[in-house]
Short mmCIF file of C-alpha atoms in Angstrom, two decimals:
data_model
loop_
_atom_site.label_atom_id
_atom_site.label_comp_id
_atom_site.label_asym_id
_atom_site.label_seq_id
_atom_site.Cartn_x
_atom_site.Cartn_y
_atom_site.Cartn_z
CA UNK A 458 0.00 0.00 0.00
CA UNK A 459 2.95 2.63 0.89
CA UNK A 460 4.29 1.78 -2.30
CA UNK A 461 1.41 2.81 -4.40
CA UNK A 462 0.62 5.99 -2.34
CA UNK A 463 4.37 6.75 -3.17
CA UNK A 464 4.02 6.62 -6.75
CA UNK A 465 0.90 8.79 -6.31
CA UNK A 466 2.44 11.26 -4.75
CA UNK A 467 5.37 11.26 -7.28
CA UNK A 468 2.65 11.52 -10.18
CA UNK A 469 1.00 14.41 -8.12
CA UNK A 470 4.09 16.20 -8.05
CA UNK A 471 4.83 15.86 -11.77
CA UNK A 472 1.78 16.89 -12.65
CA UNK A 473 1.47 19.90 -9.90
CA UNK A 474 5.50 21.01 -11.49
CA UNK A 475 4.07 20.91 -15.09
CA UNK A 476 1.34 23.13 -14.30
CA UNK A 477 3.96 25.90 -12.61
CA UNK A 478 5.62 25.31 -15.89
CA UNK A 479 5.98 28.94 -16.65
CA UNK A 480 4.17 30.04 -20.10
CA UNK A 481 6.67 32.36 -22.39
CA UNK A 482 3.76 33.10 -24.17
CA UNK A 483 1.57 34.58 -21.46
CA UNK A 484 1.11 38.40 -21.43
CA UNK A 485 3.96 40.11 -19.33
CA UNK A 486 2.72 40.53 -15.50
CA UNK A 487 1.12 43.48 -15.25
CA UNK A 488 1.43 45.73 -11.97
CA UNK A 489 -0.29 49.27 -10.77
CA UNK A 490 1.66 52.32 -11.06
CA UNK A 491 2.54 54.35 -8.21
CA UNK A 492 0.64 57.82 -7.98
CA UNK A 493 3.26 59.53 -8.66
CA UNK A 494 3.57 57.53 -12.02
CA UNK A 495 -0.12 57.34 -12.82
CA UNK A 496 -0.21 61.66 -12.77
CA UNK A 497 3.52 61.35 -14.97
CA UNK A 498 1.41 59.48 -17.75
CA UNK A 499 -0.90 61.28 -17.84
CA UNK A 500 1.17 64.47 -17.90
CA UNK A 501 2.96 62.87 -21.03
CA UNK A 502 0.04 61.50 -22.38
CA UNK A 503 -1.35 64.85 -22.59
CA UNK A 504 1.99 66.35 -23.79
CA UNK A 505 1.89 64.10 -26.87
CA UNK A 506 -1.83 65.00 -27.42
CA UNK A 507 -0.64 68.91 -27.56
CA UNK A 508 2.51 68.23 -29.75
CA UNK A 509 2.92 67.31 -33.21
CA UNK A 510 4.17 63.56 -32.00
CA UNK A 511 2.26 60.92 -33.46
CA UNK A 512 2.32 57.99 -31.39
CA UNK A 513 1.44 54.54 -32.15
CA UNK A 514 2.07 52.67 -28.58
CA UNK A 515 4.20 53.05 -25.39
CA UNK A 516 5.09 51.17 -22.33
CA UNK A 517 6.91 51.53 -19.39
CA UNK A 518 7.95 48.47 -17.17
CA UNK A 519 10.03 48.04 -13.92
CA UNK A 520 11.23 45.96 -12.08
CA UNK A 521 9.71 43.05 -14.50
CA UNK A 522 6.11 44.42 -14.34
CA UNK A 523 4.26 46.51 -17.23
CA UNK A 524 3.24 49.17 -14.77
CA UNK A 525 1.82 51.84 -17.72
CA UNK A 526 0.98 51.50 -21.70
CA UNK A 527 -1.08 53.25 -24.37
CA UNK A 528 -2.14 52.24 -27.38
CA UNK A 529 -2.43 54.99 -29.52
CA UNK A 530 -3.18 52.55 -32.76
CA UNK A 531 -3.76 48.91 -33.56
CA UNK A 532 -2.03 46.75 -31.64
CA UNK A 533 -0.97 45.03 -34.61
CA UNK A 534 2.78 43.72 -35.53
CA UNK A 535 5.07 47.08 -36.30
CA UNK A 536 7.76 48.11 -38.57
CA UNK A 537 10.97 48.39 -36.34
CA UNK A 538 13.44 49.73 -39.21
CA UNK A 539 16.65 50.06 -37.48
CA UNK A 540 15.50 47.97 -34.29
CA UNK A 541 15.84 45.11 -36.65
CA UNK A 542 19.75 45.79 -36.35
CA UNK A 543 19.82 44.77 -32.36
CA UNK A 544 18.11 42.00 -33.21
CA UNK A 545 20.85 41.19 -36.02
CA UNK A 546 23.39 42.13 -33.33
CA UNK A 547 22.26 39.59 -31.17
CA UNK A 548 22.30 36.92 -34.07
CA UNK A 549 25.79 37.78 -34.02
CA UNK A 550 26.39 37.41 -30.73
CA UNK A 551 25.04 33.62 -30.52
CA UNK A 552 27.19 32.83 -33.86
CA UNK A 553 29.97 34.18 -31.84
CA UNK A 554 29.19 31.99 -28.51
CA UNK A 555 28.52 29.32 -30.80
CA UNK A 556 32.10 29.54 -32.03
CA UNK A 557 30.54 29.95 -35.98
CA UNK A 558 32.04 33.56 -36.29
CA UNK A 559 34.60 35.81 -34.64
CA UNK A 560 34.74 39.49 -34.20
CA UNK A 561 38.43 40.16 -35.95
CA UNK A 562 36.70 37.84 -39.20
CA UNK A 563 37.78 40.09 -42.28
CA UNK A 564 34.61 40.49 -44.33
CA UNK A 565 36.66 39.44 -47.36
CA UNK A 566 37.05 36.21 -45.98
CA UNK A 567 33.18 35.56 -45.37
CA UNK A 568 32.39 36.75 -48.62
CA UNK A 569 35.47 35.79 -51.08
CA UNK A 570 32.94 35.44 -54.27
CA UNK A 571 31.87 39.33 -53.91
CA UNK A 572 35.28 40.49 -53.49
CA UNK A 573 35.89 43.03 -56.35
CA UNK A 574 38.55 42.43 -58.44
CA UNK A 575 40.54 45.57 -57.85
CA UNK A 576 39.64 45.54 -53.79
CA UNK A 577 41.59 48.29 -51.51
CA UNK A 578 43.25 47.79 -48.99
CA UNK A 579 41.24 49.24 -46.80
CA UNK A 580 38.68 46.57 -47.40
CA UNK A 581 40.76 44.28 -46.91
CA UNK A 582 40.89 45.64 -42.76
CA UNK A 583 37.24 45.25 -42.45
CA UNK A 584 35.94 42.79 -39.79
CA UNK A 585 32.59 42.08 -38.31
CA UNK A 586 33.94 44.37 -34.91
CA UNK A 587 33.60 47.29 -37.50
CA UNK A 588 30.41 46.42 -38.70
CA UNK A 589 28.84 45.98 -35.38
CA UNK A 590 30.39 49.58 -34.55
CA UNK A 591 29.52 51.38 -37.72
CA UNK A 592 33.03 51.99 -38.30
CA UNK A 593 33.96 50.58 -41.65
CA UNK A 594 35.46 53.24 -43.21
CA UNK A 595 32.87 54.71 -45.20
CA UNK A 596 32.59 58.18 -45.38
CA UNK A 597 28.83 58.34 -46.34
CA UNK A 598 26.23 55.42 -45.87
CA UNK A 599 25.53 53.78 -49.10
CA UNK A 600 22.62 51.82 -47.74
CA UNK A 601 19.82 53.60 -49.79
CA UNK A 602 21.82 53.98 -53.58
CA UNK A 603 22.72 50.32 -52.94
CA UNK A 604 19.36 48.60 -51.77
CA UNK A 605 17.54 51.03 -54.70
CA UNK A 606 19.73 48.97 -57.30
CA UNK A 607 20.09 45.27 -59.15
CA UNK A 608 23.13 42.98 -58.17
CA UNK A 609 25.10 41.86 -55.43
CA UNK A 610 24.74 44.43 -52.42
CA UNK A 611 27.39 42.71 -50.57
CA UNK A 612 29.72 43.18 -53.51
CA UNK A 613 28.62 46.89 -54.58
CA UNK A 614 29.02 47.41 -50.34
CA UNK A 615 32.97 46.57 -50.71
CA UNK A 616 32.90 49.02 -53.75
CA UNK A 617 31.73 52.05 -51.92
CA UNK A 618 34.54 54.47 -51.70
CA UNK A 619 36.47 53.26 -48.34
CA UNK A 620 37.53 57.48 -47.00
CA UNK A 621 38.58 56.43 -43.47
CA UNK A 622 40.64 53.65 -41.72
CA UNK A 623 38.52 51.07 -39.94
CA UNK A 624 37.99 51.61 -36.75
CA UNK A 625 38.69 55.40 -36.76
CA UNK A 626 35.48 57.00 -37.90
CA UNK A 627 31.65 56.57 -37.30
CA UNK A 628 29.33 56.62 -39.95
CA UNK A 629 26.25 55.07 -39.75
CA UNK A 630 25.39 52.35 -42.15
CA UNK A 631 22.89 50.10 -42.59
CA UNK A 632 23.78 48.21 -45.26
CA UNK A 633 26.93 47.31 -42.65
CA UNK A 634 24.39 45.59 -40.83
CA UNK A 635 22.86 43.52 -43.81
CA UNK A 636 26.28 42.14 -44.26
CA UNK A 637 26.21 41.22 -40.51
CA UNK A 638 22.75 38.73 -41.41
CA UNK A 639 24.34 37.40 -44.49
CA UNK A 640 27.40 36.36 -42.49
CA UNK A 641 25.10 34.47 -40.12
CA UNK A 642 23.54 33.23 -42.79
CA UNK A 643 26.58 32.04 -44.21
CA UNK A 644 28.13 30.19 -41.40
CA UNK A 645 24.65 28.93 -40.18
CA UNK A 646 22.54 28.06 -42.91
CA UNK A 647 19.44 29.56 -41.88
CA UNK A 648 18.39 32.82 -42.40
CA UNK A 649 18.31 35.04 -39.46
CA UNK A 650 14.69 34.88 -38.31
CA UNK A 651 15.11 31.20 -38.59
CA UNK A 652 18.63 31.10 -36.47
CA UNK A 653 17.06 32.81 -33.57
CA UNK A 654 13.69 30.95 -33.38
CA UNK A 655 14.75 28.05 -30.96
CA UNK A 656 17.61 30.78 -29.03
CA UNK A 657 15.35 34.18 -29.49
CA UNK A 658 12.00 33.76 -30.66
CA UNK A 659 10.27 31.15 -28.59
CA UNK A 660 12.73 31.50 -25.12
CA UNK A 661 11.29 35.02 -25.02
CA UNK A 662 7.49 33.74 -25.85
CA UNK A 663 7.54 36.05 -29.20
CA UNK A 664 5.89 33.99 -32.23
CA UNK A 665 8.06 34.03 -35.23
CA UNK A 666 8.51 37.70 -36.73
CA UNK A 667 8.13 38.82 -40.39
CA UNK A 668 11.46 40.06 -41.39
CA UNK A 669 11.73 41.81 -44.87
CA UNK A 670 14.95 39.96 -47.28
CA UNK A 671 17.07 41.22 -49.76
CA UNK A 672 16.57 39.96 -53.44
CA UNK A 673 19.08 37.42 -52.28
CA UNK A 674 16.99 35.69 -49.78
CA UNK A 675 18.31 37.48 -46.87
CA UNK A 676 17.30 39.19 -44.10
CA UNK A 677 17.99 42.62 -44.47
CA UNK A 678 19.46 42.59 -41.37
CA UNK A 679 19.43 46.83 -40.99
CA UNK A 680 15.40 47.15 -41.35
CA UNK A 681 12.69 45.01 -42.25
CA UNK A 682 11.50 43.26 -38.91
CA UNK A 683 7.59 43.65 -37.60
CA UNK A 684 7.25 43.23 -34.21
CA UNK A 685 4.19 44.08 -31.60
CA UNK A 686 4.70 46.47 -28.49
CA UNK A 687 4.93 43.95 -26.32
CA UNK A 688 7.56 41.36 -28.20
CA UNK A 689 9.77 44.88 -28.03
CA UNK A 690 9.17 45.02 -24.39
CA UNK A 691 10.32 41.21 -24.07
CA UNK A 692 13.52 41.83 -25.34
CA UNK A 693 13.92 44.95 -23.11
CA UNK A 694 13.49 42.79 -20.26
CA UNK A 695 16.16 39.98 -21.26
CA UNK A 696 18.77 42.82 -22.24
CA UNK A 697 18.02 44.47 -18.96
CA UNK A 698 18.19 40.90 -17.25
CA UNK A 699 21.67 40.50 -18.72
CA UNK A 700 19.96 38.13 -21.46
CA UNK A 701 18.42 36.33 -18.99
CA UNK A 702 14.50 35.94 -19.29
CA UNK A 703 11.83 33.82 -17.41
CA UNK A 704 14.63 32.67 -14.99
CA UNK A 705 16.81 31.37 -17.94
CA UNK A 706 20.15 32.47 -19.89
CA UNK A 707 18.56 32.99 -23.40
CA UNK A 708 21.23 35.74 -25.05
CA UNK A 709 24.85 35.32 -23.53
CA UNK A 710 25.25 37.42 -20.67
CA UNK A 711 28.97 38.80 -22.03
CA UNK A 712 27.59 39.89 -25.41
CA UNK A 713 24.78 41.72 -23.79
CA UNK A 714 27.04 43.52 -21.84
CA UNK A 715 29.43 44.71 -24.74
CA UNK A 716 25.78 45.22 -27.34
CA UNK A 717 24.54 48.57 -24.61
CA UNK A 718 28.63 49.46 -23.60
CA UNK A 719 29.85 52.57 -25.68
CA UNK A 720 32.47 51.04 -27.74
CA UNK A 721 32.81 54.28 -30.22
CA UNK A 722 32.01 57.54 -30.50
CA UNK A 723 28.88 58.09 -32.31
CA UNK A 724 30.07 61.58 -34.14
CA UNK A 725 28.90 62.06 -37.45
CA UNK A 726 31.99 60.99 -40.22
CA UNK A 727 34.99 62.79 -39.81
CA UNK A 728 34.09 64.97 -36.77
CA UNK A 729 34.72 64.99 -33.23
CA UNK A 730 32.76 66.64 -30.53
CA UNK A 731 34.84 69.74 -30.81
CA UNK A 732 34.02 69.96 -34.44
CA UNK A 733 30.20 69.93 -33.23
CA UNK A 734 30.58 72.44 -31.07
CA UNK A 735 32.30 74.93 -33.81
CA UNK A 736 28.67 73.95 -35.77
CA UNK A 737 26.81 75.26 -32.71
CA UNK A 738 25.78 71.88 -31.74
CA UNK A 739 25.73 70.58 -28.22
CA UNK A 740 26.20 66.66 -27.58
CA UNK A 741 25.13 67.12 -24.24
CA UNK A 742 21.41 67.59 -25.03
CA UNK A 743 21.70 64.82 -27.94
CA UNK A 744 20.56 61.97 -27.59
CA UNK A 745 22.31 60.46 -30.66
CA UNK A 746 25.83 61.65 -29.78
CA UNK A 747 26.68 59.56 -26.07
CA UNK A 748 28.12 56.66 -28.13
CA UNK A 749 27.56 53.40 -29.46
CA UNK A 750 28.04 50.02 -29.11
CA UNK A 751 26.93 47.25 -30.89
CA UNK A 752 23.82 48.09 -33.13
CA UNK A 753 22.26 49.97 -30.22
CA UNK A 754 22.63 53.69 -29.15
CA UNK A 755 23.63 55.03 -25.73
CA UNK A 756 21.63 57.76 -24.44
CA UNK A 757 21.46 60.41 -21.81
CA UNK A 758 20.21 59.44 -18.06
CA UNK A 759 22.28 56.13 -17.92
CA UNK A 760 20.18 54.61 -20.64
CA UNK A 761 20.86 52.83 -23.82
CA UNK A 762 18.30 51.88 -26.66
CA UNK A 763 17.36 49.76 -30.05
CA UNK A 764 16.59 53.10 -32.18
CA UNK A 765 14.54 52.77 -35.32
CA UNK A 766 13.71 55.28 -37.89
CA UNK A 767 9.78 57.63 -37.61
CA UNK A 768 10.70 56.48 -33.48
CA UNK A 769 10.75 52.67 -32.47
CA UNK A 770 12.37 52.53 -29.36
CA UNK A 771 13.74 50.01 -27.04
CA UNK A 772 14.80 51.99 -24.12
CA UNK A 773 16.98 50.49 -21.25
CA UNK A 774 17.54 52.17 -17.79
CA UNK A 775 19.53 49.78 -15.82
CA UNK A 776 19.84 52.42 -12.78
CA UNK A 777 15.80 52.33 -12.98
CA UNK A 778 15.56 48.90 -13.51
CA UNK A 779 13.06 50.05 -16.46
CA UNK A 780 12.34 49.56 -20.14
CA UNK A 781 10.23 51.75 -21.99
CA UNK A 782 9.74 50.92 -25.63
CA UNK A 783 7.72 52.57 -28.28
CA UNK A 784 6.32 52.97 -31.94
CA UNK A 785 5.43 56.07 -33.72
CA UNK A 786 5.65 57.97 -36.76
CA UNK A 787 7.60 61.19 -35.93
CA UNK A 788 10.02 62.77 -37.68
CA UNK A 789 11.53 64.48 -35.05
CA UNK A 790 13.01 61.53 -32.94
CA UNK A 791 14.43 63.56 -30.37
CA UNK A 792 11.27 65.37 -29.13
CA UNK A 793 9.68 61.66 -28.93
CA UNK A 794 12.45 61.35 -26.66
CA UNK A 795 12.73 64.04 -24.78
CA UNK A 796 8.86 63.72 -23.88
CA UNK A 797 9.39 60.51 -21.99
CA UNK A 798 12.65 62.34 -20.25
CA UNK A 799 10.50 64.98 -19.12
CA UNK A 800 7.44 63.10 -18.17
CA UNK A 801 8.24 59.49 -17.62
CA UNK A 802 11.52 59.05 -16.35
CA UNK A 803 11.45 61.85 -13.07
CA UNK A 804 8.70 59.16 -11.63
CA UNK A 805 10.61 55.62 -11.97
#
């Protein structure tokens, strides 16, 4: 008899574990907002109404809880543009951990076939560190003469005039980051969506995105990738986490760490902040001028973000232990910003 009511209770137990099994696909926990926050949003939320800001969603979480959001429009899946290229970054990263690619990789060597025949040798310096820090050594970013064209883009990238040494100079290019998906692609064998579904996707509960692809069957890597409000605000969460989400390691903590570290100087090509200041610009109130690191921006107040063109946002604030992310359709990026600074952030 004490032999069947242990194998009872054993059975109990399984079953009682599997039900605690944790859901990645649940909604986020959801949590009230302080006073102090509840009158903040609605201070900003009256802001935006008054300004010429044209938001689409917003939400603010801490300390692992949604605590305010908005939905200004559909919650429907959302074009990230240049979000997409922390996404790629983090495709990277795994390749890396996974031992399939290296940072000091010279892009000649992942892509020998697009090599033109009369290469530089400034090319020939290029590795997948300066792609991930927009520091190839083009002077001008050749991402929308290229993408507009027929042909090889990873070929008629190594042709664009080469003005700086790499490593010396930021200029922000997104066709850099394409070349960062096809060499994923090219030492996986998947497209990127389909690399990160069992490491990104489904760890974080986020069903497989949409992501836009070259006329070579790539992800574009740069732009391209829908996502809804709330898959945003799960990655926010695992990059605040260190990569960890729902109690597990999903992205590797070191490569986390080094994606949100300032690793260059985010001046425009072939100026410092000196320069700036002789053009009466001041990086101190710019949010686009704190550095960068790898495919995502540092920003004032401690932060850093996923930035994406019209103002997609992944915001991290480690010394808040908050993420705020957004969608809009603004053209000025900075008063997007600067609305959640002034509203928002004085009440985490």
């Amino acid at each position: 008899m004490r032999k069947y009511l242990i194998i009872a209770s054993v059975i109990l137990l399984a079953v009682a574990c599997h039900e605690k099994k944790a859901d990645p696909y649940a909604p986020l926990p959801r949590a009230a907002a302080s006073p102090e926050m509840q009158q903040a949003f609605e201070g900003y939320l009256k802001a935006v109404a008054d300004s010429s800001v044209e938001m689409h969603s917003i939400m603010v979480l801490q300390h692992g809880n949604v605590i305010e959001e908005k939905q200004f429009a559909p919650d429907t899946a959302h074009i990230m543009n240049s979000v997409s290229k922390t996404f790629t970054s983090t495709a990277v990263g795994f390749a890396v951990s996974e031992g399939l690619l290296s940072l000091d990789d010279r892009i000649v060597d992942i892509f020998p076939d697009s090599v033109p025949e009369e290469a530089s040798d400034t090319l020939g310096r290029v590795t997948v560190r300066h792609l991930l820090t927009m520091n190839c050594g083009h002077g001008t970013d050749p991402t929308y003469t290229i993408r507009e064209g027929e042909g090889d883009w990873i070929r008629a990238f190594m042709e664009w005039p080469f003005k700086f040494e790499p490593g010396t100079c930021f200029c922000y290019n997104s066709l850099g980051t394409y070349l960062l998906s096809a060499a994923v692609q090219k030492v996986t064998g998947q497209k990127v969506v389909d690399y990160l579904d069992t490491r990104l996707w489904q760890p974080l509960g986020i069903q497989k995105p949409f992501w836009q692809e070259s006329p070579a069957g790539i992800n574009t890597g740069g732009w391209g990738l829908y996502l809804r409000t709330e898959d945003m605000a799960r990655m926010g969460l695992s990059i605040l986490g260190g990569g960890q989400f729902g109690g597990k390691q999903v992205i590797p903590a070191e490569w986390v760490a080094e994606m949100g570290k300032k690793q260059v100087s985010s001046c425009p090509a072939g100026l410092n902040e000196d320069a700036l200041r002789e053009y009466g610009i001041d990086p101190s109130v710019s949010d686009w001028l704190q550095g960068y690191g790898y495919q995502m921006w540092r920003c004032r107040h401690g932060a850093f973000r996923a930035d994406g063109a019209n103002g997609q946002y992944i915001i991290i604030l480690p010394e808040k232990d908050a993420v705020i992310v957004a969608t809009a359709h603004v053209q000025d990026m900075q008063k997007e910003l600067n609305l959640i600074w002034d509203h928002i952030l004085p009440a985490l």
